[in-house]
PDB file of N, CA and C in Angstrom:
ATOM      1  N   MET A  16     -27.790 170.299 105.807  1.00  0.00           N
ATOM      2  CA  MET A  16     -27.571 170.778 104.637  1.00  0.00           C
ATOM      3  C   MET A  16     -26.108 170.920 103.740  1.00  0.00           C
ATOM      4  N   ASN A  17     -27.254 171.018 102.708  1.00  0.00           N
ATOM      5  CA  ASN A  17     -26.043 170.914 101.169  1.00  0.00           C
ATOM      6  C   ASN A  17     -25.456 171.824 100.828  1.00  0.00           C
ATOM      7  N   LYS A  18     -23.921 171.854 100.363  1.00  0.00           N
ATOM      8  CA  LYS A  18     -23.748 173.241 100.539  1.00  0.00           C
ATOM      9  C   LYS A  18     -23.814 173.302  98.628  1.00  0.00           C
ATOM     10  N   PRO A  19     -23.950 174.875  98.344  1.00  0.00           N
ATOM     11  CA  PRO A  19     -23.815 174.837  97.352  1.00  0.00           C
ATOM     12  C   PRO A  19     -22.910 174.523  95.956  1.00  0.00           C
ATOM     13  N   ARG A  20     -22.937 174.572  95.151  1.00  0.00           N
ATOM     14  CA  ARG A  20     -22.232 173.916  94.721  1.00  0.00           C
ATOM     15  C   ARG A  20     -21.789 174.955  93.452  1.00  0.00           C
ATOM     16  N   ASN A  21     -20.566 174.929  93.036  1.00  0.00           N
ATOM     17  CA  ASN A  21     -19.940 175.371  91.409  1.00  0.00           C
ATOM     18  C   ASN A  21     -19.739 175.204  90.265  1.00  0.00           C
ATOM     19  N   ILE A  22     -20.265 175.653  89.747  1.00  0.00           N
ATOM     20  CA  ILE A  22     -20.419 174.621  87.667  1.00  0.00           C
ATOM     21  C   ILE A  22     -19.680 175.324  87.299  1.00  0.00           C
ATOM     22  N   ASN A  23     -18.159 175.300  86.646  1.00  0.00           N
ATOM     23  CA  ASN A  23     -16.824 175.473  86.130  1.00  0.00           C
ATOM     24  C   ASN A  23     -17.757 174.942  84.916  1.00  0.00           C
ATOM     25  N   VAL A  24     -17.950 175.142  83.709  1.00  0.00           N
ATOM     26  CA  VAL A  24     -18.009 175.223  82.326  1.00  0.00           C
ATOM     27  C   VAL A  24     -16.847 175.191  81.272  1.00  0.00           C
ATOM     28  N   ARG A  25     -15.752 176.214  81.521  1.00  0.00           N
ATOM     29  CA  ARG A  25     -14.952 175.987  80.316  1.00  0.00           C
ATOM     30  C   ARG A  25     -14.253 177.232  81.248  1.00  0.00           C
ATOM     31  N   ASN A  26     -12.818 177.272  81.047  1.00  0.00           N
ATOM     32  CA  ASN A  26     -12.067 177.880  81.473  1.00  0.00           C
ATOM     33  C   ASN A  26     -11.705 179.437  80.336  1.00  0.00           C
ATOM     34  N   PHE A  27     -12.106 180.341  80.616  1.00  0.00           N
ATOM     35  CA  PHE A  27     -11.344 181.650  79.762  1.00  0.00           C
ATOM     36  C   PHE A  27     -10.706 182.453  79.887  1.00  0.00           C
ATOM     37  N   ARG A  28      -9.922 182.935  78.583  1.00  0.00           N
ATOM     38  CA  ARG A  28      -9.576 183.788  78.349  1.00  0.00           C
ATOM     39  C   ARG A  28      -9.464 185.458  78.602  1.00  0.00           C
ATOM     40  N   GLY A  29      -9.318 186.096  79.732  1.00  0.00           N
ATOM     41  CA  GLY A  29     -10.031 187.565  79.635  1.00  0.00           C
ATOM     42  C   GLY A  29     -10.495 187.371  81.290  1.00  0.00           C
ATOM     43  N   SER A  30     -11.902 188.031  81.074  1.00  0.00           N
ATOM     44  CA  SER A  30     -12.781 187.898  82.541  1.00  0.00           C
ATOM     45  C   SER A  30     -13.899 187.764  81.693  1.00  0.00           C
ATOM     46  N   SER A  31     -14.647 186.907  83.774  1.00  0.00           N
ATOM     47  CA  SER A  31     -15.529 185.892  83.205  1.00  0.00           C
ATOM     48  C   SER A  31     -16.377 186.388  84.664  1.00  0.00           C
ATOM     49  N   VAL A  32     -17.734 186.127  84.289  1.00  0.00           N
ATOM     50  CA  VAL A  32     -18.590 187.009  85.434  1.00  0.00           C
ATOM     51  C   VAL A  32     -19.077 185.739  85.559  1.00  0.00           C
ATOM     52  N   PRO A  33     -19.401 185.360  87.373  1.00  0.00           N
ATOM     53  CA  PRO A  33     -19.561 184.390  88.156  1.00  0.00           C
ATOM     54  C   PRO A  33     -22.072 184.662  88.059  1.00  0.00           C
ATOM     55  N   VAL A  34     -22.684 183.262  87.098  1.00  0.00           N
ATOM     56  CA  VAL A  34     -23.637 184.500  87.498  1.00  0.00           C
ATOM     57  C   VAL A  34     -24.686 183.276  88.272  1.00  0.00           C
ATOM     58  N   GLY A  35     -25.537 183.692  89.044  1.00  0.00           N
ATOM     59  CA  GLY A  35     -25.774 183.032  90.434  1.00  0.00           C
ATOM     60  C   GLY A  35     -27.163 182.576  90.205  1.00  0.00           C
ATOM     61  N   SER A  36     -27.543 181.374  90.700  1.00  0.00           N
ATOM     62  CA  SER A  36     -28.759 180.698  90.796  1.00  0.00           C
ATOM     63  C   SER A  36     -29.074 179.996  91.788  1.00  0.00           C
ATOM     64  N   LYS A  37     -30.260 178.971  91.660  1.00  0.00           N
ATOM     65  CA  LYS A  37     -30.453 177.719  92.842  1.00  0.00           C
ATOM     66  C   LYS A  37     -29.606 176.791  92.290  1.00  0.00           C
ATOM     67  N   ILE A  38     -28.957 176.749  91.758  1.00  0.00           N
ATOM     68  CA  ILE A  38     -28.075 175.341  91.364  1.00  0.00           C
ATOM     69  C   ILE A  38     -26.559 175.881  91.559  1.00  0.00           C
ATOM     70  N   GLY A  39     -26.106 177.110  92.097  1.00  0.00           N
ATOM     71  CA  GLY A  39     -24.804 177.370  92.202  1.00  0.00           C
ATOM     72  C   GLY A  39     -24.580 178.486  91.257  1.00  0.00           C
ATOM     73  N   LYS A  40     -22.744 179.037  91.348  1.00  0.00           N
ATOM     74  CA  LYS A  40     -22.653 179.572  90.415  1.00  0.00           C
ATOM     75  C   LYS A  40     -21.870 179.115  89.194  1.00  0.00           C
ATOM     76  N   ILE A  41     -21.850 179.912  88.212  1.00  0.00           N
ATOM     77  CA  ILE A  41     -21.706 178.965  87.114  1.00  0.00           C
ATOM     78  C   ILE A  41     -20.755 180.953  86.046  1.00  0.00           C
ATOM     79  N   LEU A  42     -19.452 180.370  86.198  1.00  0.00           N
ATOM     80  CA  LEU A  42     -18.493 181.451  85.222  1.00  0.00           C
ATOM     81  C   LEU A  42     -19.334 181.441  84.029  1.00  0.00           C
ATOM     82  N   ILE A  43     -18.968 182.679  83.318  1.00  0.00           N
ATOM     83  CA  ILE A  43     -19.274 183.114  82.042  1.00  0.00           C
ATOM     84  C   ILE A  43     -18.668 184.253  81.270  1.00  0.00           C
ATOM     85  N   ASN A  44     -18.254 183.788  80.227  1.00  0.00           N
ATOM     86  CA  ASN A  44     -17.598 185.456  79.559  1.00  0.00           C
ATOM     87  C   ASN A  44     -18.475 186.506  79.549  1.00  0.00           C
ATOM     88  N   SER A  45     -17.553 187.752  80.562  1.00  0.00           N
ATOM     89  CA  SER A  45     -18.105 188.773  80.191  1.00  0.00           C
ATOM     90  C   SER A  45     -18.766 189.742  79.347  1.00  0.00           C
ATOM     91  N   LYS A  46     -18.020 189.085  78.004  1.00  0.00           N
ATOM     92  CA  LYS A  46     -18.574 189.990  76.884  1.00  0.00           C
ATOM     93  C   LYS A  46     -19.499 189.842  76.339  1.00  0.00           C
ATOM     94  N   GLU A  47     -20.664 188.498  76.555  1.00  0.00           N
ATOM     95  CA  GLU A  47     -21.876 188.122  76.498  1.00  0.00           C
ATOM     96  C   GLU A  47     -23.038 187.814  77.593  1.00  0.00           C
ATOM     97  N   SER A  48     -22.366 188.276  78.845  1.00  0.00           N
ATOM     98  CA  SER A  48     -22.409 187.963  79.783  1.00  0.00           C
ATOM     99  C   SER A  48     -23.943 188.379  80.326  1.00  0.00           C
ATOM    100  N   ASP A  49     -24.785 189.096  79.478  1.00  0.00           N
ATOM    101  CA  ASP A  49     -26.041 189.417  80.052  1.00  0.00           C
ATOM    102  C   ASP A  49     -26.579 188.841  79.214  1.00  0.00           C
ATOM    103  N   LYS A  50     -26.565 188.107  77.620  1.00  0.00           N
ATOM    104  CA  LYS A  50     -27.396 187.086  77.097  1.00  0.00           C
ATOM    105  C   LYS A  50     -27.389 185.660  77.742  1.00  0.00           C
ATOM    106  N   ILE A  51     -25.627 185.702  77.923  1.00  0.00           N
ATOM    107  CA  ILE A  51     -25.966 184.434  78.547  1.00  0.00           C
ATOM    108  C   ILE A  51     -26.403 184.367  79.810  1.00  0.00           C
ATOM    109  N   ALA A  52     -26.346 185.023  80.794  1.00  0.00           N
ATOM    110  CA  ALA A  52     -26.807 184.805  81.935  1.00  0.00           C
ATOM    111  C   ALA A  52     -28.338 185.094  82.204  1.00  0.00           C
ATOM    112  N   LYS A  53     -28.924 185.798  81.039  1.00  0.00           N
ATOM    113  CA  LYS A  53     -30.848 185.790  80.727  1.00  0.00           C
ATOM    114  C   LYS A  53     -30.807 183.787  80.389  1.00  0.00           C
ATOM    115  N   ALA A  54     -30.141 183.580  79.564  1.00  0.00           N
ATOM    116  CA  ALA A  54     -30.429 181.980  79.005  1.00  0.00           C
ATOM    117  C   ALA A  54     -30.102 180.975  79.691  1.00  0.00           C
ATOM    118  N   VAL A  55     -29.200 181.209  80.689  1.00  0.00           N
ATOM    119  CA  VAL A  55     -28.696 180.511  82.125  1.00  0.00           C
ATOM    120  C   VAL A  55     -30.327 179.988  82.975  1.00  0.00           C
ATOM    121  N   ARG A  56     -30.517 181.683  83.124  1.00  0.00           N
ATOM    122  CA  ARG A  56     -31.562 181.631  84.458  1.00  0.00           C
ATOM    123  C   ARG A  56     -32.830 180.800  83.818  1.00  0.00           C
ATOM    124  N   ILE A  57     -33.489 181.283  82.587  1.00  0.00           N
ATOM    125  CA  ILE A  57     -34.171 181.172  82.056  1.00  0.00           C
ATOM    126  C   ILE A  57     -34.214 178.680  82.184  1.00  0.00           C
ATOM    127  N   THR A  58     -32.899 178.873  81.922  1.00  0.00           N
ATOM    128  CA  THR A  58     -32.518 177.027  81.263  1.00  0.00           C
ATOM    129  C   THR A  58     -33.085 176.256  83.016  1.00  0.00           C
ATOM    130  N   VAL A  59     -32.360 177.439  83.878  1.00  0.00           N
ATOM    131  CA  VAL A  59     -32.579 176.496  85.159  1.00  0.00           C
ATOM    132  C   VAL A  59     -33.809 176.261  85.315  1.00  0.00           C
ATOM    133  N   ARG A  60     -34.912 177.802  85.214  1.00  0.00           N
ATOM    134  CA  ARG A  60     -35.960 177.312  85.630  1.00  0.00           C
ATOM    135  C   ARG A  60     -37.309 176.411  84.746  1.00  0.00           C
ATOM    136  N   GLY A  61     -36.495 175.862  83.768  1.00  0.00           N
ATOM    137  CA  GLY A  61     -37.452 175.205  82.678  1.00  0.00           C
ATOM    138  C   GLY A  61     -37.863 176.155  81.680  1.00  0.00           C
ATOM    139  N   GLY A  62     -37.574 177.229  81.363  1.00  0.00           N
ATOM    140  CA  GLY A  62     -38.414 178.290  79.997  1.00  0.00           C
ATOM    141  C   GLY A  62     -38.072 177.758  78.984  1.00  0.00           C
ATOM    142  N   LYS A  63     -38.458 178.506  77.801  1.00  0.00           N
ATOM    143  CA  LYS A  63     -38.152 178.028  76.909  1.00  0.00           C
ATOM    144  C   LYS A  63     -36.364 179.217  76.684  1.00  0.00           C
ATOM    145  N   LYS A  64     -35.357 179.044  75.806  1.00  0.00           N
ATOM    146  CA  LYS A  64     -34.448 179.222  75.693  1.00  0.00           C
ATOM    147  C   LYS A  64     -34.503 180.472  75.025  1.00  0.00           C
ATOM    148  N   THR A  65     -33.496 181.828  75.171  1.00  0.00           N
ATOM    149  CA  THR A  65     -33.294 182.927  74.590  1.00  0.00           C
ATOM    150  C   THR A  65     -32.356 182.938  73.253  1.00  0.00           C
ATOM    151  N   VAL A  66     -31.260 182.322  74.202  1.00  0.00           N
ATOM    152  CA  VAL A  66     -30.086 182.139  73.506  1.00  0.00           C
ATOM    153  C   VAL A  66     -29.804 180.648  73.411  1.00  0.00           C
ATOM    154  N   LYS A  67     -29.041 180.403  72.162  1.00  0.00           N
ATOM    155  CA  LYS A  67     -28.657 179.065  71.681  1.00  0.00           C
ATOM    156  C   LYS A  67     -26.922 179.085  72.724  1.00  0.00           C
ATOM    157  N   ILE A  68     -27.001 177.966  73.432  1.00  0.00           N
ATOM    158  CA  ILE A  68     -26.051 177.565  74.829  1.00  0.00           C
ATOM    159  C   ILE A  68     -25.205 176.234  74.158  1.00  0.00           C
ATOM    160  N   SER A  69     -24.534 175.794  74.604  1.00  0.00           N
ATOM    161  CA  SER A  69     -23.636 174.233  74.317  1.00  0.00           C
ATOM    162  C   SER A  69     -24.233 173.414  75.178  1.00  0.00           C
ATOM    163  N   LYS A  70     -24.285 172.173  74.209  1.00  0.00           N
ATOM    164  CA  LYS A  70     -24.802 170.814  74.649  1.00  0.00           C
ATOM    165  C   LYS A  70     -24.368 170.504  75.947  1.00  0.00           C
ATOM    166  N   SER A  71     -22.781 170.801  76.385  1.00  0.00           N
ATOM    167  CA  SER A  71     -22.163 170.646  77.614  1.00  0.00           C
ATOM    168  C   SER A  71     -22.954 171.133  78.475  1.00  0.00           C
ATOM    169  N   THR A  72     -22.854 172.440  78.537  1.00  0.00           N
ATOM    170  CA  THR A  72     -23.493 173.562  79.911  1.00  0.00           C
ATOM    171  C   THR A  72     -25.108 172.962  79.628  1.00  0.00           C
ATOM    172  N   ALA A  73     -25.516 172.638  78.706  1.00  0.00           N
ATOM    173  CA  ALA A  73     -27.147 172.257  79.461  1.00  0.00           C
ATOM    174  C   ALA A  73     -27.094 171.273  80.206  1.00  0.00           C
ATOM    175  N   GLU A  74     -26.028 170.292  79.667  1.00  0.00           N
ATOM    176  CA  GLU A  74     -26.015 168.768  80.488  1.00  0.00           C
ATOM    177  C   GLU A  74     -25.532 169.380  82.188  1.00  0.00           C
ATOM    178  N   ASN A  75     -24.627 169.847  81.691  1.00  0.00           N
ATOM    179  CA  ASN A  75     -24.216 170.668  83.023  1.00  0.00           C
ATOM    180  C   ASN A  75     -25.045 171.318  84.324  1.00  0.00           C
ATOM    181  N   ILE A  76     -26.283 171.868  83.529  1.00  0.00           N
ATOM    182  CA  ILE A  76     -27.465 171.998  84.903  1.00  0.00           C
ATOM    183  C   ILE A  76     -28.501 171.230  84.662  1.00  0.00           C
ATOM    184  N   LYS A  77     -28.446 170.588  84.017  1.00  0.00           N
ATOM    185  CA  LYS A  77     -29.622 169.603  84.417  1.00  0.00           C
ATOM    186  C   LYS A  77     -29.001 168.334  85.334  1.00  0.00           C
ATOM    187  N   SER A  78     -27.433 168.138  85.236  1.00  0.00           N
ATOM    188  CA  SER A  78     -26.711 167.410  85.983  1.00  0.00           C
ATOM    189  C   SER A  78     -26.829 167.836  87.339  1.00  0.00           C
ATOM    190  N   ALA A  79     -26.740 169.001  87.321  1.00  0.00           N
ATOM    191  CA  ALA A  79     -26.517 169.852  88.814  1.00  0.00           C
ATOM    192  C   ALA A  79     -28.216 170.262  89.460  1.00  0.00           C
ATOM    193  N   LYS A  80     -29.421 170.607  88.290  1.00  0.00           N
ATOM    194  CA  LYS A  80     -30.129 170.303  89.169  1.00  0.00           C
ATOM    195  C   LYS A  80     -30.865 169.110  89.791  1.00  0.00           C
ATOM    196  N   ILE A  81     -30.514 168.020  88.933  1.00  0.00           N
ATOM    197  CA  ILE A  81     -30.708 166.938  89.457  1.00  0.00           C
ATOM    198  C   ILE A  81     -30.431 166.243  90.753  1.00  0.00           C
ATOM    199  N   ASN A  82     -28.711 166.887  90.969  1.00  0.00           N
ATOM    200  CA  ASN A  82     -27.941 166.540  92.333  1.00  0.00           C
ATOM    201  C   ASN A  82     -28.020 167.978  93.458  1.00  0.00           C
ATOM    202  N   HIS A  83     -28.968 168.344  92.726  1.00  0.00           N
ATOM    203  CA  HIS A  83     -29.261 169.738  93.715  1.00  0.00           C
ATOM    204  C   HIS A  83     -29.983 169.285  95.038  1.00  0.00           C
TER     205      HIS A  83
END
């Protein structure tokens, strides 16, 4: 059984919120957590993006899906 993975995209100053998904937890800045959480979940599921996320974040999600 594979151990769940945690993806640390970047370090934020202030509070951050873990967003759970099939590929593990992703920490996001709490100021925009709702928008980013929705975008990350849609990206993980392969759907159309609702907000722009960084290229490195998208690559980390893609890599985690492949390695999951």
